[in-house]
Tab-separated table of C-alpha atoms in Angstrom:
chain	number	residue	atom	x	y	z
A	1	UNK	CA	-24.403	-37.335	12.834
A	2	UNK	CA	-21.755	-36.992	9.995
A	3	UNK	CA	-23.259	-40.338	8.742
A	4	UNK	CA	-26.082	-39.117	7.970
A	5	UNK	CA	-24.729	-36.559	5.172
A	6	UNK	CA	-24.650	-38.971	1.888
A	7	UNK	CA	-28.481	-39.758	2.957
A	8	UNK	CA	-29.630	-36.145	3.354
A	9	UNK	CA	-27.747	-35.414	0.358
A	10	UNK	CA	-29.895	-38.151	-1.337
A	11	UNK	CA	-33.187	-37.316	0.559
A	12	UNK	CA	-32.974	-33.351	-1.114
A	13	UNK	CA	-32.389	-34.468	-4.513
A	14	UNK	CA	-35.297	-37.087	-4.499
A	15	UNK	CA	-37.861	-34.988	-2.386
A	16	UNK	CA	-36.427	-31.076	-3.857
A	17	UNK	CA	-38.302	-29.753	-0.723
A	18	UNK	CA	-39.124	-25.537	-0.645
A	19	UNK	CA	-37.742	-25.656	2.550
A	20	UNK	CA	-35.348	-27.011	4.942
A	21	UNK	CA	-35.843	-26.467	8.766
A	22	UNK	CA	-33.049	-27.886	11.135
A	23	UNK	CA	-31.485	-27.992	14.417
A	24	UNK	CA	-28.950	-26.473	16.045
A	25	UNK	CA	-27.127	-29.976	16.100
A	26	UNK	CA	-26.439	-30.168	12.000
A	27	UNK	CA	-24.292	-27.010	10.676
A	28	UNK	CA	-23.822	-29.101	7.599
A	29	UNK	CA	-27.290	-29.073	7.114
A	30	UNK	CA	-27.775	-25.652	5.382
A	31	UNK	CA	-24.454	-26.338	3.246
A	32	UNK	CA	-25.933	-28.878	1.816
A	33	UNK	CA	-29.312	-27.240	1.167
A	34	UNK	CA	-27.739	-24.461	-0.295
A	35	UNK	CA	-25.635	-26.490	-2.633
A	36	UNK	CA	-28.783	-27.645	-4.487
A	37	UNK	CA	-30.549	-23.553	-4.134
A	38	UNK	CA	-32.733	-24.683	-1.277
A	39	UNK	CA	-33.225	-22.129	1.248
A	40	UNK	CA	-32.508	-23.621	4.960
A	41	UNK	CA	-33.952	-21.727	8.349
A	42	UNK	CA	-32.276	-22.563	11.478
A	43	UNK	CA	-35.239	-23.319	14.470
A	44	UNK	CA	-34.012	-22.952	18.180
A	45	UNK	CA	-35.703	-24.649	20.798
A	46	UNK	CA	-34.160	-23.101	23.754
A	47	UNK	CA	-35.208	-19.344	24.883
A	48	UNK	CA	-34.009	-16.107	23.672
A	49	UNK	CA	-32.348	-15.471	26.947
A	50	UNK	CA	-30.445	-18.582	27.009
A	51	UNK	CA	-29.846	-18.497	23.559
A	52	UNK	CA	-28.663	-14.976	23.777
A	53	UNK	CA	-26.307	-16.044	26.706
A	54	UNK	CA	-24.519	-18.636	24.844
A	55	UNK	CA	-24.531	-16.704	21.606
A	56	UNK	CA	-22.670	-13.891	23.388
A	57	UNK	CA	-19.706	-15.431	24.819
A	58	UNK	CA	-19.589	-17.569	21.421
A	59	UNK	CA	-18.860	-14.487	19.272
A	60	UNK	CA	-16.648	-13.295	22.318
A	61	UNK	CA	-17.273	-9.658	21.165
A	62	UNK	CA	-13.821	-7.814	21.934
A	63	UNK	CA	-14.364	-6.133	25.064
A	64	UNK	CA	-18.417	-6.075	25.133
A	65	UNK	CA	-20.288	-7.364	28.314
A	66	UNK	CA	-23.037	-9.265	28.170
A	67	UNK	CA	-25.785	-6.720	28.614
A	68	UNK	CA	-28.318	-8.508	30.830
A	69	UNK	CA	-26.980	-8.511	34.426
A	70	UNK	CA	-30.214	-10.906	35.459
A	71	UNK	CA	-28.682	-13.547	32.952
A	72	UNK	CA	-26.050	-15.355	34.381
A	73	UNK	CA	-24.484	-18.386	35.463
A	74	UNK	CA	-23.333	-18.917	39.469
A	75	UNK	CA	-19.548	-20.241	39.480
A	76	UNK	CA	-20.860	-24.101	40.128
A	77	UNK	CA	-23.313	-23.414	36.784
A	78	UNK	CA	-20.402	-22.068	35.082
A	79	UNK	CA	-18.775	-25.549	36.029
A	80	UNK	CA	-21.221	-27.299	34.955
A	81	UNK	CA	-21.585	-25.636	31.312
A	82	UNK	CA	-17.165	-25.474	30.976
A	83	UNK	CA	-17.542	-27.409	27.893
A	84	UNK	CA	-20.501	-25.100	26.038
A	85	UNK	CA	-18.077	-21.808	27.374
A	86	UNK	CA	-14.259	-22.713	27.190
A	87	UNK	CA	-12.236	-24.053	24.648
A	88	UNK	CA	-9.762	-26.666	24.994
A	89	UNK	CA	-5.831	-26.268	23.847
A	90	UNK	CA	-6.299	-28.259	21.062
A	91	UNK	CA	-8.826	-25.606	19.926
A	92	UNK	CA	-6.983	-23.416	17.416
A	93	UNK	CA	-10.336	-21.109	16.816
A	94	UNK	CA	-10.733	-20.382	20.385
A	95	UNK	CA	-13.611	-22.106	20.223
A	96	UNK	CA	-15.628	-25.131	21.737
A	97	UNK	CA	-17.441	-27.880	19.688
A	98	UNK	CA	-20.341	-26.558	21.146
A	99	UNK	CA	-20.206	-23.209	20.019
A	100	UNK	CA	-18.564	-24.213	16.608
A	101	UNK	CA	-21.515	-26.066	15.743
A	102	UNK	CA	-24.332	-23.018	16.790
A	103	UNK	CA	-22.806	-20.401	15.055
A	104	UNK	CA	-22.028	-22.619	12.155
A	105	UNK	CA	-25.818	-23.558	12.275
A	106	UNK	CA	-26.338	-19.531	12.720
A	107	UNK	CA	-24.538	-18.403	10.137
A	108	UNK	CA	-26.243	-20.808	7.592
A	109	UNK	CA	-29.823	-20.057	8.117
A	110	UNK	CA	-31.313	-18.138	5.248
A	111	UNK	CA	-32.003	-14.332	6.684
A	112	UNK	CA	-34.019	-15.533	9.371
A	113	UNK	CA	-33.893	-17.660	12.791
A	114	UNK	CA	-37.109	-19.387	14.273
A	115	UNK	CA	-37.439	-19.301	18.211
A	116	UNK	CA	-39.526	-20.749	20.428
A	117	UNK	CA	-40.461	-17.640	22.396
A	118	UNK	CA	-43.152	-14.344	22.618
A	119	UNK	CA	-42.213	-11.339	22.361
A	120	UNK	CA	-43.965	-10.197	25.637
A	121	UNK	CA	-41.604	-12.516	27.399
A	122	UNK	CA	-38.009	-12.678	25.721
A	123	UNK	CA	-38.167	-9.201	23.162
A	124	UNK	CA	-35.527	-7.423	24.180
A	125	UNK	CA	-33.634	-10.735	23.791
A	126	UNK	CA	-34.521	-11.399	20.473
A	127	UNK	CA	-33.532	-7.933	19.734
A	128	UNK	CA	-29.859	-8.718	21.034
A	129	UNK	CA	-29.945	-11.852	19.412
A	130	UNK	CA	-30.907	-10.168	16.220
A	131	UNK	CA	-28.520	-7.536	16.309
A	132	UNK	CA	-25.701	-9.909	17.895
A	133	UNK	CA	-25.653	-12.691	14.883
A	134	UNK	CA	-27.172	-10.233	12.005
A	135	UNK	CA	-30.078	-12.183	11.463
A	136	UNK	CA	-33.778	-11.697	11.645
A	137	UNK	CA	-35.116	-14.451	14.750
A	138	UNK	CA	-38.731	-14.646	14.772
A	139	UNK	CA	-40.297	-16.074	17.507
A	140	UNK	CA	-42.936	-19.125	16.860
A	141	UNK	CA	-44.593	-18.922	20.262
A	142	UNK	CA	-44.854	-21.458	23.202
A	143	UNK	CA	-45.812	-24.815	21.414
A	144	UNK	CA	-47.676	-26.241	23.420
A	145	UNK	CA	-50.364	-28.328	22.680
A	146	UNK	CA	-53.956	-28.812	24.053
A	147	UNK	CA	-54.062	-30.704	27.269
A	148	UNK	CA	-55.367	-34.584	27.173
A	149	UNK	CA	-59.055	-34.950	27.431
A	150	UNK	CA	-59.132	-38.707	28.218
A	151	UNK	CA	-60.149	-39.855	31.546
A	152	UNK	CA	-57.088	-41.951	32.283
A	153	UNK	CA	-55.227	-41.430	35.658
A	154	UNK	CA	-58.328	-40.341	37.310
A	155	UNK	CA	-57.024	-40.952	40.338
A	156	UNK	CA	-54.434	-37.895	40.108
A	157	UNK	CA	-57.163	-35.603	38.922
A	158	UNK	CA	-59.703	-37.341	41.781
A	159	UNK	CA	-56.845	-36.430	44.694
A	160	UNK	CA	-56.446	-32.789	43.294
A	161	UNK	CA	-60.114	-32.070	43.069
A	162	UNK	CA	-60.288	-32.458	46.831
A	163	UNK	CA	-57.407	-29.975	47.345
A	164	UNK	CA	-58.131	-26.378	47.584
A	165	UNK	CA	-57.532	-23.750	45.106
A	166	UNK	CA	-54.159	-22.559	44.421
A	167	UNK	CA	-53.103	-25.215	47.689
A	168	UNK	CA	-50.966	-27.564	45.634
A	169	UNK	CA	-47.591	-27.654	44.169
A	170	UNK	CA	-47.063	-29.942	41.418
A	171	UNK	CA	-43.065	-31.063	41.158
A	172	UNK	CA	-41.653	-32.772	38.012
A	173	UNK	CA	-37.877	-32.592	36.480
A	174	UNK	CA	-39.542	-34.018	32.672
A	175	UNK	CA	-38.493	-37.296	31.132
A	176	UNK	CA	-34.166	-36.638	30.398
A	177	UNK	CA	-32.908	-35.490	33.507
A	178	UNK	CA	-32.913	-37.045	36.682
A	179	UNK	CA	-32.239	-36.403	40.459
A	180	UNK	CA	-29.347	-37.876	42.174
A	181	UNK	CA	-30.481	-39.739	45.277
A	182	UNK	CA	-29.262	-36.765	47.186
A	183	UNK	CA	-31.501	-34.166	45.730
A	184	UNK	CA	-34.480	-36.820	46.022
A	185	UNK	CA	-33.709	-37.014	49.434
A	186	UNK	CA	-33.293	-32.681	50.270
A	187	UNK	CA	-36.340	-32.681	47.663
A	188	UNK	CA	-38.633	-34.891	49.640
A	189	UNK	CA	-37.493	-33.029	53.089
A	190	UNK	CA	-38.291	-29.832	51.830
A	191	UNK	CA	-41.841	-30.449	50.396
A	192	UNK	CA	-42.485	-32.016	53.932
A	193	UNK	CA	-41.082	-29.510	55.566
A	194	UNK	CA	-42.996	-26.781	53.619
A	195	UNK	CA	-46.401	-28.113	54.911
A	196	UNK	CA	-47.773	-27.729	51.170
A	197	UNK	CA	-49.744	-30.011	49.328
A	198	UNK	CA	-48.000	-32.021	46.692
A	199	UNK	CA	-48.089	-33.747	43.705
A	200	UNK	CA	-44.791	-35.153	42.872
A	201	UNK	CA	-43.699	-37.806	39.680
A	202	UNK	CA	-40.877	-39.050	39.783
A	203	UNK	CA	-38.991	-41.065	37.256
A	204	UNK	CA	-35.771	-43.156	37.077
A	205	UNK	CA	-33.465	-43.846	34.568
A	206	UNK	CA	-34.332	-46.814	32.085
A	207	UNK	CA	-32.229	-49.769	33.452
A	208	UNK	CA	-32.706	-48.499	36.549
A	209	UNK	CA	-34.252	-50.676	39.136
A	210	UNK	CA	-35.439	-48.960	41.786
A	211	UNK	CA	-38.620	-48.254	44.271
A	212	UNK	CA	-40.270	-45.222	45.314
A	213	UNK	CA	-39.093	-46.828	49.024
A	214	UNK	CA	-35.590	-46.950	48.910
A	215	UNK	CA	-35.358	-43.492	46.879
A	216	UNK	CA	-37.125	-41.720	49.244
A	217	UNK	CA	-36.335	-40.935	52.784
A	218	UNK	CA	-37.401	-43.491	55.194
A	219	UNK	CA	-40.917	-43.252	56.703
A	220	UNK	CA	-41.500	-40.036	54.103
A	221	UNK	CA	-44.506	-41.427	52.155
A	222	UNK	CA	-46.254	-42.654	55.430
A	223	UNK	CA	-45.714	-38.949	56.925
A	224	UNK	CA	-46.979	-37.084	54.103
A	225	UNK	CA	-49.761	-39.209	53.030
A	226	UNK	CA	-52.530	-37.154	53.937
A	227	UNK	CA	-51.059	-34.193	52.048
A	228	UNK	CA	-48.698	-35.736	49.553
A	229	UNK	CA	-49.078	-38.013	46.300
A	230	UNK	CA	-46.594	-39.654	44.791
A	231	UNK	CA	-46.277	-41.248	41.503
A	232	UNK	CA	-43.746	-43.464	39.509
A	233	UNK	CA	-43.623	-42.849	35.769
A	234	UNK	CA	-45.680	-40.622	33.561
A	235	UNK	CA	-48.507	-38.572	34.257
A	236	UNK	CA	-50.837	-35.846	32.446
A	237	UNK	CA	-48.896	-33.157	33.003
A	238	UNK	CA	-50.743	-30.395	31.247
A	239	UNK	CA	-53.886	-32.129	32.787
A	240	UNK	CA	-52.230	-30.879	36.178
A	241	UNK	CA	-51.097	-28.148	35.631
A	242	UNK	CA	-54.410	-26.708	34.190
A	243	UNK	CA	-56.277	-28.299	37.793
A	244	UNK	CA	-57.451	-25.545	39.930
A	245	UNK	CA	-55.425	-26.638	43.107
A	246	UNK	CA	-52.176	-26.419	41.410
A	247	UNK	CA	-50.241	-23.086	42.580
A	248	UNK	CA	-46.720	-23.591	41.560
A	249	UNK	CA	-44.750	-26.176	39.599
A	250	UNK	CA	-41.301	-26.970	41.056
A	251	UNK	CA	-39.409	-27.940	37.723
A	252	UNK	CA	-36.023	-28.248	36.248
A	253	UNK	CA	-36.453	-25.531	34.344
A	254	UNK	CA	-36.550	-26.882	30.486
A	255	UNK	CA	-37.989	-24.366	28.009
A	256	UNK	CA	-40.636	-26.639	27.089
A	257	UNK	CA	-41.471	-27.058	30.928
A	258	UNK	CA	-41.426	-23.396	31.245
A	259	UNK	CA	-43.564	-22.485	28.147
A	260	UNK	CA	-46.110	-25.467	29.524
A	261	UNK	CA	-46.249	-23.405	32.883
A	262	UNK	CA	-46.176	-20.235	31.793
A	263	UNK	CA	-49.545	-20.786	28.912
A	264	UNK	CA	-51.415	-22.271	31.846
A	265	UNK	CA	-50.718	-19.768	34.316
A	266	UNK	CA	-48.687	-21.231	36.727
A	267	UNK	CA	-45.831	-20.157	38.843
A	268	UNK	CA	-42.438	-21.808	38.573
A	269	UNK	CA	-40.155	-22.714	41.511
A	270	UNK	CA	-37.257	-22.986	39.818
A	271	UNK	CA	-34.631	-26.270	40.425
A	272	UNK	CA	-32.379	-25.832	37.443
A	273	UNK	CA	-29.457	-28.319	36.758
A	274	UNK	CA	-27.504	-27.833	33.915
A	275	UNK	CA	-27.183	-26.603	30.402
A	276	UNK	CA	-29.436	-23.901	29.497
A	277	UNK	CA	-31.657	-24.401	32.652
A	278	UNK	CA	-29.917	-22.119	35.356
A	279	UNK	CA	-30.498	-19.397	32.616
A	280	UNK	CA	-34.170	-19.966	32.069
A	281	UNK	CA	-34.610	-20.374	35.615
A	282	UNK	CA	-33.086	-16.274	36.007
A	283	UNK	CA	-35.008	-15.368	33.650
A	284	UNK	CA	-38.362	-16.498	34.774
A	285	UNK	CA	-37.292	-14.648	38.292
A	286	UNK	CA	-36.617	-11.306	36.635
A	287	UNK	CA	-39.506	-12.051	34.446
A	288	UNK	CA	-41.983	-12.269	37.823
A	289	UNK	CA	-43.424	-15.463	37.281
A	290	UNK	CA	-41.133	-17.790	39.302
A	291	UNK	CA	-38.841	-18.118	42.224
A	292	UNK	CA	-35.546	-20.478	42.385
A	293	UNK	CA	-34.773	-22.597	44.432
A	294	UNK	CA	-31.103	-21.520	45.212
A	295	UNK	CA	-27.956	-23.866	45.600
A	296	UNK	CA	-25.198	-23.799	48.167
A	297	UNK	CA	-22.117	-22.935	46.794
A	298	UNK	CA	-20.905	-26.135	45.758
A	299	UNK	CA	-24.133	-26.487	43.821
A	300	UNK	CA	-26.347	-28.851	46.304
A	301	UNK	CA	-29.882	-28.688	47.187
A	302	UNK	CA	-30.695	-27.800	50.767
A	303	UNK	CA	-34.412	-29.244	51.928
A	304	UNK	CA	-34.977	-25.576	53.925
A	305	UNK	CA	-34.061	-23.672	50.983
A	306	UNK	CA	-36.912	-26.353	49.358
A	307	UNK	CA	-39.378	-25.308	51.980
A	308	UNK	CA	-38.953	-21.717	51.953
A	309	UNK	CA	-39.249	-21.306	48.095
A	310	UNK	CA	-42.465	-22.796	48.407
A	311	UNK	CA	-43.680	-21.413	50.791
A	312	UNK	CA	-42.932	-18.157	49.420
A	313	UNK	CA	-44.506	-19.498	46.201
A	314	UNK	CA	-48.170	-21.138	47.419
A	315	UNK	CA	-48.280	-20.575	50.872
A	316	UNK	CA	-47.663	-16.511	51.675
A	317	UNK	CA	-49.034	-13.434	50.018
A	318	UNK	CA	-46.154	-12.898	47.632
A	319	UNK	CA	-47.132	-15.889	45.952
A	320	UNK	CA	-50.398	-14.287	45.072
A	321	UNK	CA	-48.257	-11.492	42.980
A	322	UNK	CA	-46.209	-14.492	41.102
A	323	UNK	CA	-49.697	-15.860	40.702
A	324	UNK	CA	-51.255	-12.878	38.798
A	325	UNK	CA	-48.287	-12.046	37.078
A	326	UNK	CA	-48.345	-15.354	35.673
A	327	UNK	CA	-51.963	-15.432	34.802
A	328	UNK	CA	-51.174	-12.330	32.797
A	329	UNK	CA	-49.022	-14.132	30.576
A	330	UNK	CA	-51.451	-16.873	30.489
A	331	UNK	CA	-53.976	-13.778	28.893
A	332	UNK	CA	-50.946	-13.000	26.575
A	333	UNK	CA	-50.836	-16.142	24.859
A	334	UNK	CA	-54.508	-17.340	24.342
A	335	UNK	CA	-54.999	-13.561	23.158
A	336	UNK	CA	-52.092	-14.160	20.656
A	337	UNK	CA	-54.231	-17.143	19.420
A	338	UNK	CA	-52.161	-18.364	15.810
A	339	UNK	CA	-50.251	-14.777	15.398
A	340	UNK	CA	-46.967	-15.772	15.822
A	341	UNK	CA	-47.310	-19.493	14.011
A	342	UNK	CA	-49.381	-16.803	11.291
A	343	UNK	CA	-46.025	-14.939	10.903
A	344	UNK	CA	-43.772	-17.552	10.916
A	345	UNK	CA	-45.880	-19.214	8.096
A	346	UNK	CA	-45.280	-15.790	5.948
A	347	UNK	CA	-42.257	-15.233	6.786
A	348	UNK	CA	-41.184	-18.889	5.222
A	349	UNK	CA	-43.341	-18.241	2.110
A	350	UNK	CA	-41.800	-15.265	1.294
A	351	UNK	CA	-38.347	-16.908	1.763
A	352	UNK	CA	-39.229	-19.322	-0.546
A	353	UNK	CA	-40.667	-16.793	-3.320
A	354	UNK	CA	-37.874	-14.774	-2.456
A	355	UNK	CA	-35.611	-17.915	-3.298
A	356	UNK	CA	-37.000	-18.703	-6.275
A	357	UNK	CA	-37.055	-15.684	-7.639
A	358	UNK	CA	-33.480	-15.353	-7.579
A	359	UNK	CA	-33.266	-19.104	-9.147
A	360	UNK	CA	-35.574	-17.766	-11.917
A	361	UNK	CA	-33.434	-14.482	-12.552
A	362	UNK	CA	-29.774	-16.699	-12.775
């Protein structure tokens, strides 16, 4: 990424944008901008509870506690995210690279801090947040756009439209992250297990060459077939999760996969793996609109566990509680419309007037 400096360098003095909006990846980013009197805003992807998380044990506030209790990581999470939390010896600043580069990217970001979030969902996290890293963070909203309207894979939507309402859980881990051949394996077991309907894609690594058949368990797609679909590769995901049938969506627990669910009203059964997931996935529990899916102790999936959580989720009457709570937010954010994209859009323009203002006054 360092590379990439003389270029950017080059790209602001040609182009003299307004504005400069960037990544928590770059904290050399709003250095530079500022160097030629551009203001820079820093725009986080992840949630406000995740964020929050990180943020906190990245300032390591002198005897503070995190104040969420419901935000947390289990020892094998912890494990998993050693390098975002602890520092190694050859870090002087008690810091890790991780954390150097977010609060760097923090601390640059011209009064404010975009998040994808609502209010409704994550405020008392962007409050924290806020308060934590003295900086205004204004939340931009879920993101996500229309569903597709063509009629390709009409076989999916063909299979769902003979399912009943609600009967269906759609599972799908998104296009970076990937099962081990173990947690296919506990994954199948439990949706057969469950006795729900399902709708599960599955995708493998690039180079990798393998079949649905030798992932799965053996005999698994003959067993299921009258209740299960599987499918290899992409498919319309918003498309699905907008169908009737659908009433939960087993995920890994991205933020984008949880904003998708979330605007179309549909409970999460949560099956985080690493990195900011096992956060989101707590905070979609204590949030009502999910369950998770929880690990033994040395962080493996157990195909009972699988069954029950889905059960709990589609198949019994406390799923019909996740259901409406989730619907509610659903309300929330067609309701909101273009508010929050409305705000961010002032909030910018008066950070640039504000800017050059000050440019006009020196």
């Amino acid at each position: 990424m360092d590379m990439a400096k003389p270029n950017f360098l080059h790209i602001l003095n040609t182009l003299k944008p307004d504005l400069v909006v960037y990544d928590f990846l770059q904290p050399w980013v709003p250095t530079m901008a500022a160097s030629q009197n551009i203001p820079s805003v820093l725009f986080l992807t992840p949630g406000a509870a995740a964020n929050s998380y990180f943020s906190h044990f990245g300032r390591k506030k002198p005897n503070s506690e995190y104040p969420f209790p419901s935000i947390y990581l289990r020892d094998y999470e912890y494990d998993r995210n050693r390098h975002m939390l602890e520092p190694t010896d050859a870090d002087d600043d008690g810091l890790t690279d991780s954390q150097r580069r977010v609060i760097g990217c923090v601390d640059g970001s011209s009064e404010i801090i975009l998040i994808k979030s609502i209010r409704e969902l994550e405020g008392k996290y962007i409050d924290f947040l806020s308060t934590l890293n003295n900086k205004r963070y204004v939340p931009v909203g879920p993101l996500v756009r229309a569903p597709e309207t063509e009629n390709e894979h009409s076989e999916i939507m063909d299979w769902l439209n003979r399912k009943e309402r609600c009967s269906t859980v759609f599972a799908s881990f998104g296009s970076e992250y990937f099962l081990s051949k173990k947690e296919m394996e506990e994954l199948a077991l439990g949706l057969e297990l469950s006795k729900v309907n399902f709708l599960w894609v599955i995708r493998f690594p690039v180079r990798q060459k393998t079949s649905l058949e030798e992932a799965l368990p053996k005999g698994f797609l003959e067993r299921v077939e009258d209740r299960g679909k599987v499918v290899q590769g992409w498919a319309p995901q918003l498309r699905i999760l907008e169908h009737s049938s659908i009433g939960g969506f087993v995920s890994h627990c991205g933020w984008s996969s949880v904003m998708e669910g979330l605007k179309l009203g549909v409970p999460i059964i949560a099956m985080p793996m690493h990195l900011d997931q096992p956060l989101n996935a707590k905070s979609i529990v204590d949030a009502g609109i999910g369950e998770e899916v929880v690990r033994d102790s040395d962080g493996n999936i157990d195909r009972r566990e699988v069954a029950k959580v889905i059960r709990k989720v589609v198949a019994e009457k406390s799923g019909k509680t996740l259901r409406k709570r989730a619907r509610e937010f659903s309300d929330i954010l067609k309701s909101n419309g273009e508010k929050e994209i409305n705000q961010v859009v002032e909030e910018l323009l008066n950070l640039c007037s504000l800017t050059n203002n000050k440019a006009g006054l020196s």
